[in-house]
Coordinates of C-alpha atoms in Angstrom, one line a residue:
X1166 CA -20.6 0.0 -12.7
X1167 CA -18.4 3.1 -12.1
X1168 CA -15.0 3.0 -10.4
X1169 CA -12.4 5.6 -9.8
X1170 CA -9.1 4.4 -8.5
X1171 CA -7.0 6.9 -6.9
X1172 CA -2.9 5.8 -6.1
X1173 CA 0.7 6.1 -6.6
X1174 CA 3.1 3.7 -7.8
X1175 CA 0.8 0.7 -6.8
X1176 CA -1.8 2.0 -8.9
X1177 CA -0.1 0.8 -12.5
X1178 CA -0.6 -3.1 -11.3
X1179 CA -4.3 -2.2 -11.4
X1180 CA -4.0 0.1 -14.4
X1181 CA -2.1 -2.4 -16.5
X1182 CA -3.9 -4.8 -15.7
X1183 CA -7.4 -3.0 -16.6
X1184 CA -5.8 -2.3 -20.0
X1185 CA -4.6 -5.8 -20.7
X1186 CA -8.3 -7.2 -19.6
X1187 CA -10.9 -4.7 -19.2
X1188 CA -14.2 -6.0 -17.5
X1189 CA -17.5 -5.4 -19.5
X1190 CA -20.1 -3.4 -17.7
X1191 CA -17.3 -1.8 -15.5
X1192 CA -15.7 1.7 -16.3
X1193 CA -12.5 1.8 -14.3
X1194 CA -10.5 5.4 -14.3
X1195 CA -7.2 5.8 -12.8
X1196 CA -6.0 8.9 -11.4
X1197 CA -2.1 9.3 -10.6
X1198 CA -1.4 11.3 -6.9
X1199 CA 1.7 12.3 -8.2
X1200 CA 0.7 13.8 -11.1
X1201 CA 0.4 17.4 -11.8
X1202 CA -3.0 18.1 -11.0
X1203 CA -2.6 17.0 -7.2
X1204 CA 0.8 18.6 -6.5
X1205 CA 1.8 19.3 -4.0
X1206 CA 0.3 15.9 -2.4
X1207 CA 0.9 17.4 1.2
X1208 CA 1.2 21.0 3.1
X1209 CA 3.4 21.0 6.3
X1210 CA 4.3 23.3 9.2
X1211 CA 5.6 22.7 12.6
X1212 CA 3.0 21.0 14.3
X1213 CA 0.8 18.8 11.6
X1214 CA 1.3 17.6 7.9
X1215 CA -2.3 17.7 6.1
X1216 CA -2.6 17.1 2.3
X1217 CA -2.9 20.1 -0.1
X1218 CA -5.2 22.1 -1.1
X1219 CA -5.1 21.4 -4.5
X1220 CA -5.1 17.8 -3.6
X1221 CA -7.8 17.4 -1.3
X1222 CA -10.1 19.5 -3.5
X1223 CA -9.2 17.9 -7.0
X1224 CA -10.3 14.3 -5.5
X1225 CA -13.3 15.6 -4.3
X1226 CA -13.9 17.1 -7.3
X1227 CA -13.3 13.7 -9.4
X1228 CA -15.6 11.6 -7.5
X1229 CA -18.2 14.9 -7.4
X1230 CA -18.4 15.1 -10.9
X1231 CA -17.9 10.9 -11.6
X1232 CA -20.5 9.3 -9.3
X1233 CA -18.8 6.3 -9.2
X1234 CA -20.3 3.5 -7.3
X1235 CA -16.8 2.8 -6.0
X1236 CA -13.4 4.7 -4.9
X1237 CA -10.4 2.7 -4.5
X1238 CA -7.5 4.2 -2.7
X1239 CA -4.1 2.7 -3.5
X1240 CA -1.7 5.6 -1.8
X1241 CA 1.9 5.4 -1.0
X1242 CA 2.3 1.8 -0.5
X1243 CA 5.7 1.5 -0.5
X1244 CA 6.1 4.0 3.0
X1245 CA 6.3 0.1 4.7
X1246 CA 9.0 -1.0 2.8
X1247 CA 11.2 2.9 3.5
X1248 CA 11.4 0.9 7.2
X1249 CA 12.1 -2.6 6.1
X1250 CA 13.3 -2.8 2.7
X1251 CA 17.4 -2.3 3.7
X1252 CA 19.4 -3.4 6.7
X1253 CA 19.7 -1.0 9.4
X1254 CA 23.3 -0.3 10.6
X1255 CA 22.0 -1.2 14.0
X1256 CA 20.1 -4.5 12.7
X1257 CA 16.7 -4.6 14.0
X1258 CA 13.9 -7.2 14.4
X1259 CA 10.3 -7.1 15.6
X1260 CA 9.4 -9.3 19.1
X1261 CA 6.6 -10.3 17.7
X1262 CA 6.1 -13.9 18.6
X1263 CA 2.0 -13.8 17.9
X1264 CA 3.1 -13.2 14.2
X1265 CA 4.1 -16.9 13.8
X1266 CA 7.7 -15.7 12.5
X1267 CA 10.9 -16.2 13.3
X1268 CA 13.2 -13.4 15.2
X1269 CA 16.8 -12.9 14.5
X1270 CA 19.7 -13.2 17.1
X1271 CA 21.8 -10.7 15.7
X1272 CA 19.6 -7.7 16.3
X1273 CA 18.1 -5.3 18.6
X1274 CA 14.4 -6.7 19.2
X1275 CA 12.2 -3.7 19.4
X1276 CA 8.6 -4.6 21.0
X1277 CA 5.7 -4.9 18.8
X1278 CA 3.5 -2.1 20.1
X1279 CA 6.4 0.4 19.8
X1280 CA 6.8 -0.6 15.8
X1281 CA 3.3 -0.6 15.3
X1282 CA 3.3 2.7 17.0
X1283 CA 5.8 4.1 14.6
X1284 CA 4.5 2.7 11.9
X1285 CA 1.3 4.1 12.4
X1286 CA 2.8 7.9 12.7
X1287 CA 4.0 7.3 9.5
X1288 CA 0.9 6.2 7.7
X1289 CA -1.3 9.2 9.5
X1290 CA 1.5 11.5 7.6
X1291 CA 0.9 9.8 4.5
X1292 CA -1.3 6.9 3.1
X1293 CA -4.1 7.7 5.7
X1294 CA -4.6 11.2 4.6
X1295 CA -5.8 10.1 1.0
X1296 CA -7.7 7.6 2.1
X1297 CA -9.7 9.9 4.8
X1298 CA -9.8 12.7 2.3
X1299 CA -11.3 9.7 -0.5
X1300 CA -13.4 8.0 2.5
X1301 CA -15.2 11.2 3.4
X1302 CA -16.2 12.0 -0.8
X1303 CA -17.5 8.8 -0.8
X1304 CA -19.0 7.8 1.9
X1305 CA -19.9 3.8 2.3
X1306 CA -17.9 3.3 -1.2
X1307 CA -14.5 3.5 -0.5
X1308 CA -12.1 0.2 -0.9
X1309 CA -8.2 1.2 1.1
X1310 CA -6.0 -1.7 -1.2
X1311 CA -3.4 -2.7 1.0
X1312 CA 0.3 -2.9 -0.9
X1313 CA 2.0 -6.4 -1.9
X1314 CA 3.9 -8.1 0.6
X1315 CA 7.8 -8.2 0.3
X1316 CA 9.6 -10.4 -2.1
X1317 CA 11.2 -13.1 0.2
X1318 CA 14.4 -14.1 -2.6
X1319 CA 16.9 -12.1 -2.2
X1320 CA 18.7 -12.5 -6.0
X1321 CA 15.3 -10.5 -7.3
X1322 CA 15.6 -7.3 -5.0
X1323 CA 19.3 -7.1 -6.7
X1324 CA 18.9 -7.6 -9.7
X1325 CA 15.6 -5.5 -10.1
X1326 CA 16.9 -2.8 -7.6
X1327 CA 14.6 0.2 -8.7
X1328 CA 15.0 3.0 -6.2
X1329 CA 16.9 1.4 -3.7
X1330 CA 19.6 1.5 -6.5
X1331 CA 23.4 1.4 -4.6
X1332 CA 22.4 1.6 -1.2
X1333 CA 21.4 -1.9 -1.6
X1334 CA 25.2 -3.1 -1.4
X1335 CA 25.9 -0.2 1.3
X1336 CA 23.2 -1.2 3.8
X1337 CA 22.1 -5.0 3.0
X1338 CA 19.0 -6.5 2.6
X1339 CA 16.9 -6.9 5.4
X1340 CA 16.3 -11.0 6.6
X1341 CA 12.9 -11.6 4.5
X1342 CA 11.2 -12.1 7.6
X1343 CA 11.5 -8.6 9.1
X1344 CA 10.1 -7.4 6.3
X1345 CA 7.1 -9.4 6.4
X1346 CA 6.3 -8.4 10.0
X1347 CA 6.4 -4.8 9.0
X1348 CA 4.0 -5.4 6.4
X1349 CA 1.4 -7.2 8.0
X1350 CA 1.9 -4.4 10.9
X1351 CA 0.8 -1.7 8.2
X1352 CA -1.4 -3.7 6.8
X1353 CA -3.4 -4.2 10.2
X1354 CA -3.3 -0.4 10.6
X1355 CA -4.3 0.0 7.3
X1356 CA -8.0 -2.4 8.0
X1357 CA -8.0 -0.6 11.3
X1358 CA -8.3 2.8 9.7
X1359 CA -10.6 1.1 7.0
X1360 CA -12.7 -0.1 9.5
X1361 CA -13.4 4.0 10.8
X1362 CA -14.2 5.5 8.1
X1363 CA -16.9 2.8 6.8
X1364 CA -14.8 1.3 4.0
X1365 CA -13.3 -1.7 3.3
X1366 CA -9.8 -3.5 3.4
X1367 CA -8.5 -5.3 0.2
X1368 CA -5.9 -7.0 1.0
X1369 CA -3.8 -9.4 -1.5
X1370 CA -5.5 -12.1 -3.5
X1371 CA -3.9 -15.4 -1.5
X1372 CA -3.0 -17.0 -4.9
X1373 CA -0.6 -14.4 -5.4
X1374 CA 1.3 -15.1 -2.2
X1375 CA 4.1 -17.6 -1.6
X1376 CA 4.3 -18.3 2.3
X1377 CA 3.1 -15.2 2.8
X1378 CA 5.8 -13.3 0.4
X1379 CA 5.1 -12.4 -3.0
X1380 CA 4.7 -15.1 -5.8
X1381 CA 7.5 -15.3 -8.7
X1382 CA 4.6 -14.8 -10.9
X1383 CA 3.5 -11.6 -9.6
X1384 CA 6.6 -9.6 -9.0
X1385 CA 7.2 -6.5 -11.5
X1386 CA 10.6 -5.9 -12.2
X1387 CA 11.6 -3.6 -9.4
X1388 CA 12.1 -4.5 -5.7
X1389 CA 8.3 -3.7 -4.6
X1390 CA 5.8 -3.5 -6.9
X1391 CA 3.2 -6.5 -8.2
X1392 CA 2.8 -6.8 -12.2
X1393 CA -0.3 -6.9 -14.3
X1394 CA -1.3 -10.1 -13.5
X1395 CA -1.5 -9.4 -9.9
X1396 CA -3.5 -6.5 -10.7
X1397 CA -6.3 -8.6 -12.3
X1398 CA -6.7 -10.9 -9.4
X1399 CA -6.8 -7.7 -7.5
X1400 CA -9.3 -6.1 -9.0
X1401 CA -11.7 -9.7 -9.5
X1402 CA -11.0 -9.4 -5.4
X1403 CA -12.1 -5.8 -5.1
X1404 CA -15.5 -6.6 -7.2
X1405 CA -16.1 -9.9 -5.5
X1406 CA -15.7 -8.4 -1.9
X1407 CA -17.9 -5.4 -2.8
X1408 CA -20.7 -7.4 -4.6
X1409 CA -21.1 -9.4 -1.9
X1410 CA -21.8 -6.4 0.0
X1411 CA -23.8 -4.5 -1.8
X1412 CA -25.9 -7.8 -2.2
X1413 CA -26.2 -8.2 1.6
X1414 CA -27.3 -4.5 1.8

């Protein structure tokens, strides 16, 4: 079985893990989107933001020439977190009381359509435009991998601060559960836009999670990422999910 994995950051939890326990009778290549080969990732002018030429046609080109039986598309996962991650100056919360979470007293409540609605601009300006561009090479073998949910304990975010870096102790971190409502938001648009092209939604293995939040022993040692080891239950997810389906076919 051929697979070609195609991501940023949230593509070295898979990667790692792949090297750490390779799968017999599965060849599994990784390609970076931030690499050299696909920069620029995006083209913009006034009206619209579209990926690259050089992007579009270099991951058509890889799953041309590859044949896998399977594309996985692990784009810009962290574009949730640029929302939630740090404590607006004017706090905010989601109304979202469906969601099953709690919402803050000390904070503007914005309703849930209108953050789902932002949220979704910003994934049509970013993660969505790999994943249509990886969708329509492969047609019927895409997978879109939806990122890790947030890291609910607050002494991990600090001391593994990664980009957020200083502006951590100039904004705050936002309440855990905010954060957890913005992910599940983009991860419903993310199965939505799944759903259109024909592919499938991944989303994380549930021994990973801890309420819902990220399991201690699954964090990386940064703010947002997962580690190796949630990479392999990942990617015995990805091949479960998509044998069952091609057996059903």
């Amino acid at each position: 079985m051929k697979i070609v994995a195609f991501g940023h950051s949230h593509l070295s939890a898979l990667s790692r893990a792949w090297k750490e326990a390779p799968i017999e009778g599965v060849d599994m290549r990784f390609h970076r989107l931030n690499g050299d080969g696909f920069q620029p990732n995006f083209e913009d002018d006034r009206q619209d933001r579209r990926l690259s030429d050089a992007t579009a046609d270099r991951i058509a080109r890889i799953i041309e020439t590859a044949e896998p039986d399977l594309c996985i598309c692990a784009a810009m996962g962290n574009e949730y977190n640029a929302l939630a991650m740090l404590e607006h100056p004017r706090p905010f919360d989601v109304d979202w009381p469906e969601s099953g979470l709690p919402a803050r007293e000390d904070a503007d409540l914005i309703p849930v359509d209108l953050m789902r609605a932002t949220i979704t601009r910003r994934a049509e300006r970013g993660a969505l435009l790999f994943w249509n561009a990886i969708a329509a090479a492969a047609p019927g073998r895409a997978v879109l991998v939806a990122p890790p949910p947030p890291v609910a304990d607050e002494a991990h975010i600090r001391a593994n601060r990664g980009a957020f870096g200083e502006r951590i102790d100039r904004y705050g971190i936002a309440p855990a559960a905010t954060r957890l409502k913005i992910w599940a938001l983009y991860s419903d648009i993310l199965a939505d836009a799944a759903e259109r092209k024909g592919g499938q939604i991944v989303h994380p293995p549930a021994e990973c999670l801890d309420d819902g939040y990220l399991g201690a022993g699954y964090r990386a040692d940064d703010p947002t990422h997962a580690n190796p080891a949630y990479g392999i239950k990942l990617i015995a997810e990805i091949l479960d999910r998509t044998s069952h389906d091609r057996r059903a076919a």
